[in-house]
Short mmCIF file of C-alpha atoms (C1' of nucleotides) in Angstrom, two decimals:
data_model
loop_
_atom_site.label_atom_id
_atom_site.label_comp_id
_atom_site.label_asym_id
_atom_site.label_seq_id
_atom_site.Cartn_x
_atom_site.Cartn_y
_atom_site.Cartn_z
CA UNK A 1 78.79 114.35 118.51
CA UNK A 2 80.02 113.33 121.99
CA UNK A 3 82.62 115.49 123.68
CA UNK A 4 85.65 113.45 124.64
CA UNK A 5 86.49 113.63 128.31
CA UNK A 6 90.25 113.86 128.65
CA UNK A 7 91.29 116.56 126.12
CA UNK A 8 91.03 119.98 127.69
CA UNK A 9 90.00 121.73 124.47
CA UNK A 10 86.48 123.12 124.91
CA UNK A 11 85.91 122.61 121.18
CA UNK A 12 83.73 125.69 120.93
CA UNK A 13 83.69 129.15 122.36
CA UNK A 14 83.11 128.79 126.04
CA UNK A 15 79.74 130.39 126.63
CA UNK A 16 80.68 131.94 129.95
CA UNK A 17 84.48 131.83 129.71
CA UNK A 18 86.76 134.83 129.76
CA UNK A 19 88.92 135.38 126.69
CA UNK A 20 91.45 132.66 126.14
CA UNK A 21 95.09 133.18 125.39
CA UNK A 22 94.61 131.35 122.08
CA UNK A 23 91.81 133.54 120.73
CA UNK A 24 94.14 135.32 118.32
CA UNK A 25 95.17 132.02 116.83
CA UNK A 26 91.60 130.83 116.65
CA UNK A 27 90.49 133.83 114.65
CA UNK A 28 93.61 133.66 112.48
CA UNK A 29 92.63 130.12 111.58
CA UNK A 30 89.06 131.18 110.90
CA UNK A 31 90.13 134.07 108.69
CA UNK A 32 92.50 131.92 106.69
CA UNK A 33 89.84 129.24 106.39
CA UNK A 34 87.28 131.69 105.03
CA UNK A 35 89.72 132.97 102.44
CA UNK A 36 90.71 129.51 101.29
CA UNK A 37 87.18 128.13 101.22
CA UNK A 38 85.98 131.18 99.32
CA UNK A 39 88.82 131.03 96.83
CA UNK A 40 89.12 127.30 96.24
CA UNK A 41 86.10 125.41 97.53
CA UNK A 42 85.99 122.62 100.06
CA UNK A 43 88.36 119.96 98.74
CA UNK A 44 91.07 122.23 97.40
CA UNK A 45 91.19 124.26 100.59
CA UNK A 46 93.43 121.91 102.56
CA UNK A 47 93.93 122.10 106.28
CA UNK A 48 97.66 122.28 105.67
CA UNK A 49 97.30 125.34 103.45
CA UNK A 50 94.96 127.04 105.90
CA UNK A 51 97.37 126.34 108.75
CA UNK A 52 100.27 127.73 106.77
CA UNK A 53 98.29 130.92 106.07
CA UNK A 54 97.57 131.24 109.78
CA UNK A 55 101.21 130.49 110.56
CA UNK A 56 100.50 127.57 112.87
CA UNK A 57 100.67 123.79 112.73
CA UNK A 58 97.89 121.82 111.00
CA UNK A 59 97.27 119.89 114.19
CA UNK A 60 96.11 123.09 115.88
CA UNK A 61 93.20 123.27 113.49
CA UNK A 62 92.11 119.84 114.58
CA UNK A 63 92.51 120.71 118.23
CA UNK A 64 90.41 123.83 118.01
CA UNK A 65 87.79 122.79 115.49
CA UNK A 66 87.76 119.01 115.70
CA UNK A 67 87.74 118.25 112.00
CA UNK A 68 87.65 119.90 108.61
CA UNK A 69 83.87 119.81 108.66
CA UNK A 70 83.87 121.47 112.06
CA UNK A 71 86.18 124.16 110.79
CA UNK A 72 83.94 124.86 107.84
CA UNK A 73 80.88 125.03 110.03
CA UNK A 74 82.63 127.52 112.30
CA UNK A 75 83.83 129.57 109.34
CA UNK A 76 80.35 129.87 107.85
CA UNK A 77 78.35 131.35 110.68
CA UNK A 78 76.79 134.28 108.96
CA UNK A 79 74.19 137.01 109.18
CA UNK A 80 72.84 138.67 106.06
CA UNK A 81 72.00 141.80 108.09
CA UNK A 82 68.99 142.41 105.93
CA UNK A 83 67.56 145.86 106.61
CA UNK A 84 64.12 146.39 107.99
CA UNK A 85 62.02 147.48 105.04
CA UNK A 86 59.22 149.04 107.08
CA UNK A 87 60.32 152.57 106.33
CA UNK A 88 61.11 151.88 102.69
CA UNK A 89 58.60 153.03 100.07
CA UNK A 90 57.14 149.84 98.67
CA UNK A 91 58.29 150.57 95.14
CA UNK A 92 61.89 150.81 96.33
CA UNK A 93 62.23 147.47 98.11
CA UNK A 94 63.66 145.76 95.03
CA UNK A 95 66.38 148.34 94.61
CA UNK A 96 67.17 148.36 98.32
CA UNK A 97 67.49 144.59 98.45
CA UNK A 98 69.71 144.33 95.38
CA UNK A 99 72.02 147.02 96.72
CA UNK A 100 72.21 145.32 100.07
CA UNK A 101 73.04 141.94 98.61
CA UNK A 102 75.79 143.37 96.45
CA UNK A 103 77.26 145.05 99.53
CA UNK A 104 77.15 141.78 101.44
CA UNK A 105 78.85 139.90 98.66
CA UNK A 106 81.62 142.39 98.20
CA UNK A 107 82.52 143.04 101.80
CA UNK A 108 82.31 139.52 103.13
CA UNK A 109 83.86 136.39 101.72
CA UNK A 110 81.69 134.00 103.72
CA UNK A 111 78.95 134.15 101.12
CA UNK A 112 81.36 133.30 98.35
CA UNK A 113 82.73 130.45 100.43
CA UNK A 114 79.25 129.18 101.14
CA UNK A 115 78.31 129.27 97.48
CA UNK A 116 81.52 127.70 96.24
CA UNK A 117 81.40 124.93 98.80
CA UNK A 118 77.64 124.41 98.69
CA UNK A 119 77.85 123.31 95.09
CA UNK A 120 79.68 120.12 96.07
CA UNK A 121 78.90 119.85 99.77
CA UNK A 122 75.43 118.99 100.99
CA UNK A 123 75.94 120.48 104.43
CA UNK A 124 76.94 123.82 102.99
CA UNK A 125 74.03 123.76 100.56
CA UNK A 126 71.64 123.22 103.45
CA UNK A 127 73.34 125.96 105.43
CA UNK A 128 72.83 128.38 102.55
CA UNK A 129 69.25 127.33 102.24
CA UNK A 130 68.72 127.97 105.95
CA UNK A 131 70.21 131.43 105.67
CA UNK A 132 67.88 132.36 102.86
CA UNK A 133 64.90 130.79 104.55
CA UNK A 134 65.45 132.30 107.98
CA UNK A 135 66.68 135.69 106.88
CA UNK A 136 65.28 136.47 103.43
CA UNK A 137 61.87 134.90 103.82
CA UNK A 138 60.70 137.16 106.68
CA UNK A 139 61.64 140.22 104.66
CA UNK A 140 59.73 138.86 101.70
CA UNK A 141 56.69 138.23 103.86
CA UNK A 142 56.86 141.83 104.95
CA UNK A 143 56.91 143.04 101.35
CA UNK A 144 54.25 140.71 100.00
CA UNK A 145 51.88 139.33 102.60
CA UNK A 146 50.11 136.80 100.40
CA UNK A 147 50.56 133.06 100.68
CA UNK A 148 53.12 132.85 97.92
CA UNK A 149 55.98 134.29 99.95
CA UNK A 150 58.20 131.17 99.87
CA UNK A 151 57.99 130.98 96.10
CA UNK A 152 58.67 134.69 95.80
CA UNK A 153 61.70 134.37 98.04
CA UNK A 154 62.95 131.46 95.94
CA UNK A 155 62.64 133.58 92.80
CA UNK A 156 64.50 136.47 94.40
CA UNK A 157 67.21 134.05 95.53
CA UNK A 158 67.53 132.66 92.02
CA UNK A 159 68.26 136.08 90.56
CA UNK A 160 70.53 137.24 93.37
CA UNK A 161 72.50 134.01 93.48
CA UNK A 162 72.72 133.90 89.69
CA UNK A 163 74.29 137.34 89.64
CA UNK A 164 76.65 136.39 92.47
CA UNK A 165 77.58 133.18 90.69
CA UNK A 166 78.43 134.75 87.36
CA UNK A 167 80.10 137.83 88.83
CA UNK A 168 81.95 136.63 91.94
CA UNK A 169 82.46 132.92 91.36
CA UNK A 170 82.55 132.10 87.65
CA UNK A 171 83.74 135.65 86.95
CA UNK A 172 82.33 136.05 83.47
CA UNK A 173 84.25 139.07 82.14
CA UNK A 174 81.20 140.89 80.82
CA UNK A 175 79.39 140.43 84.11
CA UNK A 176 82.41 141.55 86.11
CA UNK A 177 82.69 144.63 83.91
CA UNK A 178 79.14 145.76 84.68
CA UNK A 179 79.02 148.72 87.03
CA UNK A 180 77.19 148.61 90.30
CA UNK A 181 74.62 151.08 88.93
CA UNK A 182 73.92 149.01 85.81
CA UNK A 183 73.39 145.88 87.86
CA UNK A 184 71.05 147.61 90.27
CA UNK A 185 69.12 149.29 87.48
CA UNK A 186 68.56 146.01 85.69
CA UNK A 187 68.01 143.68 88.65
CA UNK A 188 65.92 145.91 90.91
CA UNK A 189 62.80 145.74 88.72
CA UNK A 190 63.16 141.97 88.52
CA UNK A 191 63.34 141.56 92.28
CA UNK A 192 60.60 144.13 92.72
CA UNK A 193 58.34 142.16 90.42
CA UNK A 194 59.09 138.85 92.14
CA UNK A 195 58.18 140.48 95.44
CA UNK A 196 55.11 142.50 94.64
CA UNK A 197 53.60 141.60 91.26
CA UNK A 198 50.45 139.52 91.07
CA UNK A 199 51.07 135.88 90.29
CA UNK A 200 51.30 135.58 86.53
CA UNK B 1 99.87 118.90 73.96
CA UNK B 2 102.36 116.73 71.97
CA UNK B 3 101.27 113.26 70.88
CA UNK B 4 103.62 110.58 72.13
CA UNK B 5 105.07 108.42 69.40
CA UNK B 6 105.17 104.85 70.63
CA UNK B 7 101.77 104.23 72.25
CA UNK B 8 99.22 103.11 69.67
CA UNK B 9 96.34 104.94 71.31
CA UNK B 10 95.10 107.69 69.00
CA UNK B 11 94.10 109.68 72.07
CA UNK B 12 91.17 111.26 70.25
CA UNK B 13 88.56 110.15 67.80
CA UNK B 14 90.37 109.36 64.61
CA UNK B 15 89.03 111.93 62.17
CA UNK B 16 88.94 109.57 59.20
CA UNK B 17 89.01 106.21 60.97
CA UNK B 18 86.29 103.59 60.85
CA UNK B 19 84.61 102.70 64.17
CA UNK B 20 86.96 101.10 66.63
CA UNK B 21 86.24 97.99 68.60
CA UNK B 22 86.63 99.97 71.83
CA UNK B 23 84.03 102.63 71.05
CA UNK B 24 81.51 101.06 73.41
CA UNK B 25 83.98 101.28 76.27
CA UNK B 26 84.90 104.83 75.37
CA UNK B 27 81.31 106.01 75.53
CA UNK B 28 80.68 104.00 78.69
CA UNK B 29 83.54 105.89 80.32
CA UNK B 30 82.21 109.20 79.03
CA UNK B 31 78.70 108.48 80.29
CA UNK B 32 79.92 107.47 83.72
CA UNK B 33 82.19 110.50 83.84
CA UNK B 34 79.32 112.87 83.03
CA UNK B 35 77.18 111.35 85.75
CA UNK B 36 79.90 111.52 88.35
CA UNK B 37 81.05 115.03 87.47
CA UNK B 38 77.44 116.24 87.46
CA UNK B 39 76.66 114.61 90.79
CA UNK B 40 79.84 115.26 92.74
CA UNK B 41 82.03 117.88 91.08
CA UNK B 42 85.59 117.56 89.91
CA UNK B 43 87.56 116.41 92.93
CA UNK B 44 85.02 113.98 94.37
CA UNK B 45 84.44 112.35 91.01
CA UNK B 46 87.44 110.05 91.12
CA UNK B 47 88.79 108.17 88.14
CA UNK B 48 88.50 104.99 90.14
CA UNK B 49 84.79 105.53 90.74
CA UNK B 50 84.15 106.44 87.13
CA UNK B 51 86.00 103.33 85.99
CA UNK B 52 84.01 101.16 88.35
CA UNK B 53 80.77 102.61 86.98
CA UNK B 54 81.94 101.84 83.46
CA UNK B 55 83.05 98.37 84.58
CA UNK B 56 86.62 98.72 83.39
CA UNK B 57 90.02 99.34 84.90
CA UNK B 58 91.05 102.88 85.92
CA UNK B 59 94.08 102.65 83.68
CA UNK B 60 91.80 102.48 80.62
CA UNK B 61 90.60 105.98 81.38
CA UNK B 62 94.16 107.20 81.23
CA UNK B 63 94.84 105.34 78.02
CA UNK B 64 91.81 106.74 76.23
CA UNK B 65 91.69 110.26 77.65
CA UNK B 66 95.25 110.90 78.80
CA UNK B 67 94.45 112.41 82.17
CA UNK B 68 91.58 113.42 84.38
CA UNK B 69 91.58 116.87 82.83
CA UNK B 70 91.44 115.30 79.38
CA UNK B 71 88.51 113.17 80.44
CA UNK B 72 86.63 116.16 81.74
CA UNK B 73 87.28 118.11 78.56
CA UNK B 74 85.95 115.21 76.50
CA UNK B 75 82.91 114.82 78.76
CA UNK B 76 81.95 118.47 78.46
CA UNK B 77 81.72 118.99 74.74
CA UNK B 78 78.30 120.50 74.50
CA UNK B 79 75.83 122.27 72.26
CA UNK B 80 72.98 124.31 73.71
CA UNK B 81 70.97 123.73 70.50
CA UNK B 82 69.43 127.14 70.88
CA UNK B 83 66.54 127.54 68.47
CA UNK B 84 66.52 130.09 65.72
CA UNK B 85 64.25 132.84 66.92
CA UNK B 86 63.61 134.35 63.50
CA UNK B 87 60.12 132.97 63.27
CA UNK B 88 59.26 133.69 66.90
CA UNK B 89 57.06 136.71 67.64
CA UNK B 90 59.37 139.15 69.38
CA UNK B 91 57.27 139.26 72.53
CA UNK B 92 57.66 135.48 72.93
CA UNK B 93 61.43 135.17 72.82
CA UNK B 94 61.77 135.32 76.60
CA UNK B 95 59.32 132.51 77.13
CA UNK B 96 60.84 130.43 74.36
CA UNK B 97 64.34 130.80 75.75
CA UNK B 98 63.37 129.95 79.32
CA UNK B 99 61.53 126.85 78.16
CA UNK B 100 64.46 125.79 76.05
CA UNK B 101 66.97 126.21 78.85
CA UNK B 102 64.85 124.21 81.26
CA UNK B 103 64.64 121.44 78.67
CA UNK B 104 68.40 121.47 78.23
CA UNK B 105 69.02 121.29 81.92
CA UNK B 106 66.63 118.46 82.54
CA UNK B 107 67.54 116.21 79.67
CA UNK B 108 71.30 116.59 79.76
CA UNK B 109 73.61 116.30 82.70
CA UNK B 110 76.53 118.00 80.99
CA UNK B 111 75.28 121.42 81.99
CA UNK B 112 74.99 120.39 85.61
CA UNK B 113 78.48 118.93 85.47
CA UNK B 114 79.84 122.08 83.91
CA UNK B 115 78.24 124.25 86.56
CA UNK B 116 79.26 122.07 89.46
CA UNK B 117 82.83 121.78 88.27
CA UNK B 118 83.16 125.35 87.00
CA UNK B 119 82.72 126.68 90.49
CA UNK B 120 86.08 125.25 91.57
CA UNK B 121 87.80 124.68 88.24
CA UNK B 122 88.96 127.57 86.12
CA UNK B 123 89.03 125.56 82.91
CA UNK B 124 85.41 124.53 83.33
CA UNK B 125 84.40 128.07 84.19
CA UNK B 126 85.99 129.31 81.00
CA UNK B 127 84.35 126.52 79.03
CA UNK B 128 80.96 127.55 80.38
CA UNK B 129 81.68 131.15 79.56
CA UNK B 130 82.60 130.16 75.99
CA UNK B 131 79.37 128.23 75.58
CA UNK B 132 77.31 131.20 76.65
CA UNK B 133 79.35 133.61 74.58
CA UNK B 134 79.39 131.56 71.39
CA UNK B 135 75.89 130.19 71.58
CA UNK B 136 73.72 132.57 73.61
CA UNK B 137 75.22 135.84 72.47
CA UNK B 138 74.30 135.43 68.77
CA UNK B 139 70.71 134.72 69.72
CA UNK B 140 70.66 137.80 71.92
CA UNK B 141 72.06 139.90 69.10
CA UNK B 142 69.22 138.67 66.94
CA UNK B 143 66.64 139.69 69.52
CA UNK B 144 68.15 143.06 70.42
CA UNK B 145 70.40 144.53 67.79
CA UNK B 146 71.75 147.42 69.80
CA UNK B 147 75.30 147.64 71.10
CA UNK B 148 74.45 146.34 74.55
CA UNK B 149 74.03 142.72 73.50
CA UNK B 150 76.90 141.32 75.61
CA UNK B 151 75.53 142.92 78.76
CA UNK B 152 72.03 141.71 77.92
CA UNK B 153 73.34 138.18 77.41
CA UNK B 154 75.15 138.37 80.75
CA UNK B 155 71.93 139.38 82.48
CA UNK B 156 70.00 136.56 80.85
CA UNK B 157 72.75 134.16 81.90
CA UNK B 158 72.58 135.41 85.48
CA UNK B 159 68.88 134.62 85.76
CA UNK B 160 69.04 131.31 83.91
CA UNK B 161 72.08 130.09 85.80
CA UNK B 162 70.64 131.28 89.08
CA UNK B 163 67.53 129.22 88.54
CA UNK B 164 69.62 126.22 87.47
CA UNK B 165 71.83 126.64 90.51
CA UNK B 166 69.06 126.78 93.06
CA UNK B 167 66.91 124.12 91.40
CA UNK B 168 69.33 121.55 90.02
CA UNK B 169 72.50 122.00 92.05
CA UNK B 170 71.72 123.42 95.49
CA UNK B 171 68.23 121.89 95.27
CA UNK B 172 66.40 124.37 97.45
CA UNK B 173 63.15 122.53 98.26
CA UNK B 174 60.86 125.44 97.45
CA UNK B 175 62.57 125.98 94.12
CA UNK B 176 62.46 122.29 93.28
CA UNK B 177 58.76 122.24 94.10
CA UNK B 178 57.93 124.98 91.61
CA UNK B 179 56.20 123.68 88.52
CA UNK B 180 57.59 124.18 85.06
CA UNK B 181 54.72 126.54 84.25
CA UNK B 182 55.30 128.69 87.32
CA UNK B 183 58.98 129.04 86.53
CA UNK B 184 58.33 129.95 82.93
CA UNK B 185 55.58 132.42 83.86
CA UNK B 186 57.84 134.21 86.32
CA UNK B 187 61.16 134.07 84.47
CA UNK B 188 59.99 134.73 80.92
CA UNK B 189 59.17 138.40 81.53
CA UNK B 190 62.54 138.87 83.21
CA UNK B 191 64.45 137.42 80.29
CA UNK B 192 62.21 139.26 77.86
CA UNK B 193 63.00 142.54 79.57
CA UNK B 194 66.75 141.86 79.65
CA UNK B 195 66.59 141.18 75.93
CA UNK B 196 64.33 143.88 74.60
CA UNK B 197 63.73 146.65 77.12
CA UNK B 198 65.46 149.99 76.75
CA UNK B 199 68.46 150.43 78.97
CA UNK B 200 67.20 151.65 82.31
"C1'" DC C 1 98.81 79.09 61.13
"C1'" DC C 2 101.43 82.71 62.57
"C1'" DT C 3 102.13 87.59 64.01
"C1'" DG C 4 101.38 92.40 64.91
"C1'" DT C 5 97.93 95.26 66.76
"C1'" DT C 6 94.38 96.35 69.84
"C1'" DG C 7 91.48 95.95 74.33
"C1'" DG C 8 91.97 95.05 78.80
"C1'" DT C 9 93.71 93.76 83.74
"C1'" DC C 10 96.94 93.91 87.65
"C1'" DA C 11 100.01 95.65 90.84
"C1'" DA C 12 102.48 99.11 92.15
"C1'" DC C 13 104.63 104.02 92.31
"C1'" DG C 14 104.80 108.57 94.56
"C1'" DC C 15 102.22 111.95 96.52
"C1'" DT C 16 98.80 114.39 99.23
"C1'" DT C 17 95.19 114.26 102.35
"C1'" DG C 18 92.84 114.39 107.14
"C1'" DT C 19 93.96 113.01 111.45
"C1'" DT C 20 96.51 111.40 115.81
"C1'" DG C 21 99.55 111.33 119.82
"C1'" DG C 22 103.57 112.51 122.13
"C1'" DC C 23 106.57 115.98 123.34
"C1'" DT C 24 108.27 120.85 124.79
"C1'" DA C 25 107.74 125.31 126.52
"C1'" DA C 26 105.25 129.14 128.18
"C1'" DC C 27 101.87 130.68 131.22
"C1'" DG C 28 99.25 131.56 135.68
"C1'" DT C 29 98.04 130.87 139.91
"C1'" DA C 30 98.82 128.92 145.00
"C1'" DT D 1 109.06 128.55 143.65
"C1'" DA D 2 106.32 124.69 142.30
"C1'" DC D 3 102.91 122.71 139.36
"C1'" DG D 4 98.82 121.98 136.68
"C1'" DT D 5 97.03 123.92 132.50
"C1'" DT D 6 97.33 125.74 128.09
"C1'" DA D 7 99.55 126.65 123.38
"C1'" DG D 8 102.19 124.91 120.14
"C1'" DC D 9 105.31 121.91 117.18
"C1'" DC D 10 106.89 117.53 115.22
"C1'" DA D 11 106.65 113.11 113.22
"C1'" DA D 12 104.01 109.77 111.81
"C1'" DC D 13 99.85 107.07 110.46
"C1'" DA D 14 96.34 105.04 107.14
"C1'" DA D 15 93.80 105.94 103.27
"C1'" DG D 16 92.92 107.63 98.91
"C1'" DC D 17 94.39 109.89 94.85
"C1'" DG D 18 96.18 110.21 89.70
"C1'" DT D 19 99.22 107.84 87.08
"C1'" DT D 20 102.48 104.24 85.09
"C1'" DG D 21 104.29 100.10 82.99
"C1'" DA D 22 104.44 95.20 82.65
"C1'" DC D 23 101.74 91.65 81.29
"C1'" DC D 24 97.87 88.70 79.12
"C1'" DA D 25 93.96 87.69 75.68
"C1'" DA D 26 91.42 88.44 71.74
"C1'" DC D 27 91.25 89.82 67.30
"C1'" DA D 28 92.66 90.62 62.12
"C1'" DG D 29 95.30 90.10 57.91
"C1'" DG D 30 99.00 87.72 55.39
#
DNA sequence: CCTGTTGGTCAACGCTTGTTGGCTAACGTA
DNA sequence: TACGTTAGCCAACAAGCGTTGACCAACAGG
């Protein structure tokens, strides 16, 4: 928690600093870390392997990110970029959301990393929960302004994360073989119902 | 794969042998292993910790199960005990299945272990896939006899596993707080639709 | 009673892990 | 040019891991 005095490493991005000479290395480490965490989870993604991917010494990782936990925290800053659904016809919000989530999952490995690590790492699980709470919940409130929004968001998350789990993490062959269109056609009505249907 | 000749340990349950004196220890190890794997995943569940839980020496685990992988394989033999849906009115199969899965997840930690480990361990992921293929797929075929049964089973799995993930593994507070009835009321129509609705 | 088999402990092995500190060399200003 | 700062490598540490083999104690059958 406390910053040590003597080492010159600022430990985080200097808020008002100009670009440092080591920024390339820093992002190389971060990129390698994301790939490894996403592919192998927390324990199997070793600092040594990440450093080798980034073509630097393992000790550099410690210098720039303090510890493995610090590295993971830095690697998992993430924004879902959920679209504003104001202009979307209310019967299309389910389809729009499912499409957006699939995009997010396929273009960005941070979500896979977060899911793979969160299963064994409490900090990552809480981080994931925060993301869904802070980013999905407001959208859900917009789509269904009754008091049950948190529960509706949780239901949406269960279906979205279940699809991500079986398709991108566990990689069930049948699920992987489904086309984007099939997935959207099947999941959109589910999400739509969780968002807008009366409580059963 | 090959049984070594000299050591007297039969390595597996003797198919025609009478009960051994060490059976109590064997099951103690297996119970402890299931708990640890379910709670912490593969890498964090150390043989030493499992042995301590079972109040025996770590080397016993090796003697009885050969290796950590062997122990995990033995700990994850599992039967979903899916009910025969022949006598169930066809509009109730969704509700019946959701209820059954929730029962399974709450009374047996093997599923949690399998999910937590499968996320980082290919063998466990394949094991989970087998279970769903061999045990869920036939039930799905029974409920929807068209050619799309594998895809329908995959969709059901995505929703069931997503709920299990967020409720029993990631433990999202809102999801944990949902009552059994709420979950069933919301998820049953989803599963029902995946099983019996026309392809969208 | 003896003797082979089984159940169990103990101490150590080789290896990998995260982490540390000291050293060199390049940079950038004064 | 001189010198403090930064970027980077190297070698090592302590701890924990799965795994092994030697050794002891309790049992069972002749």
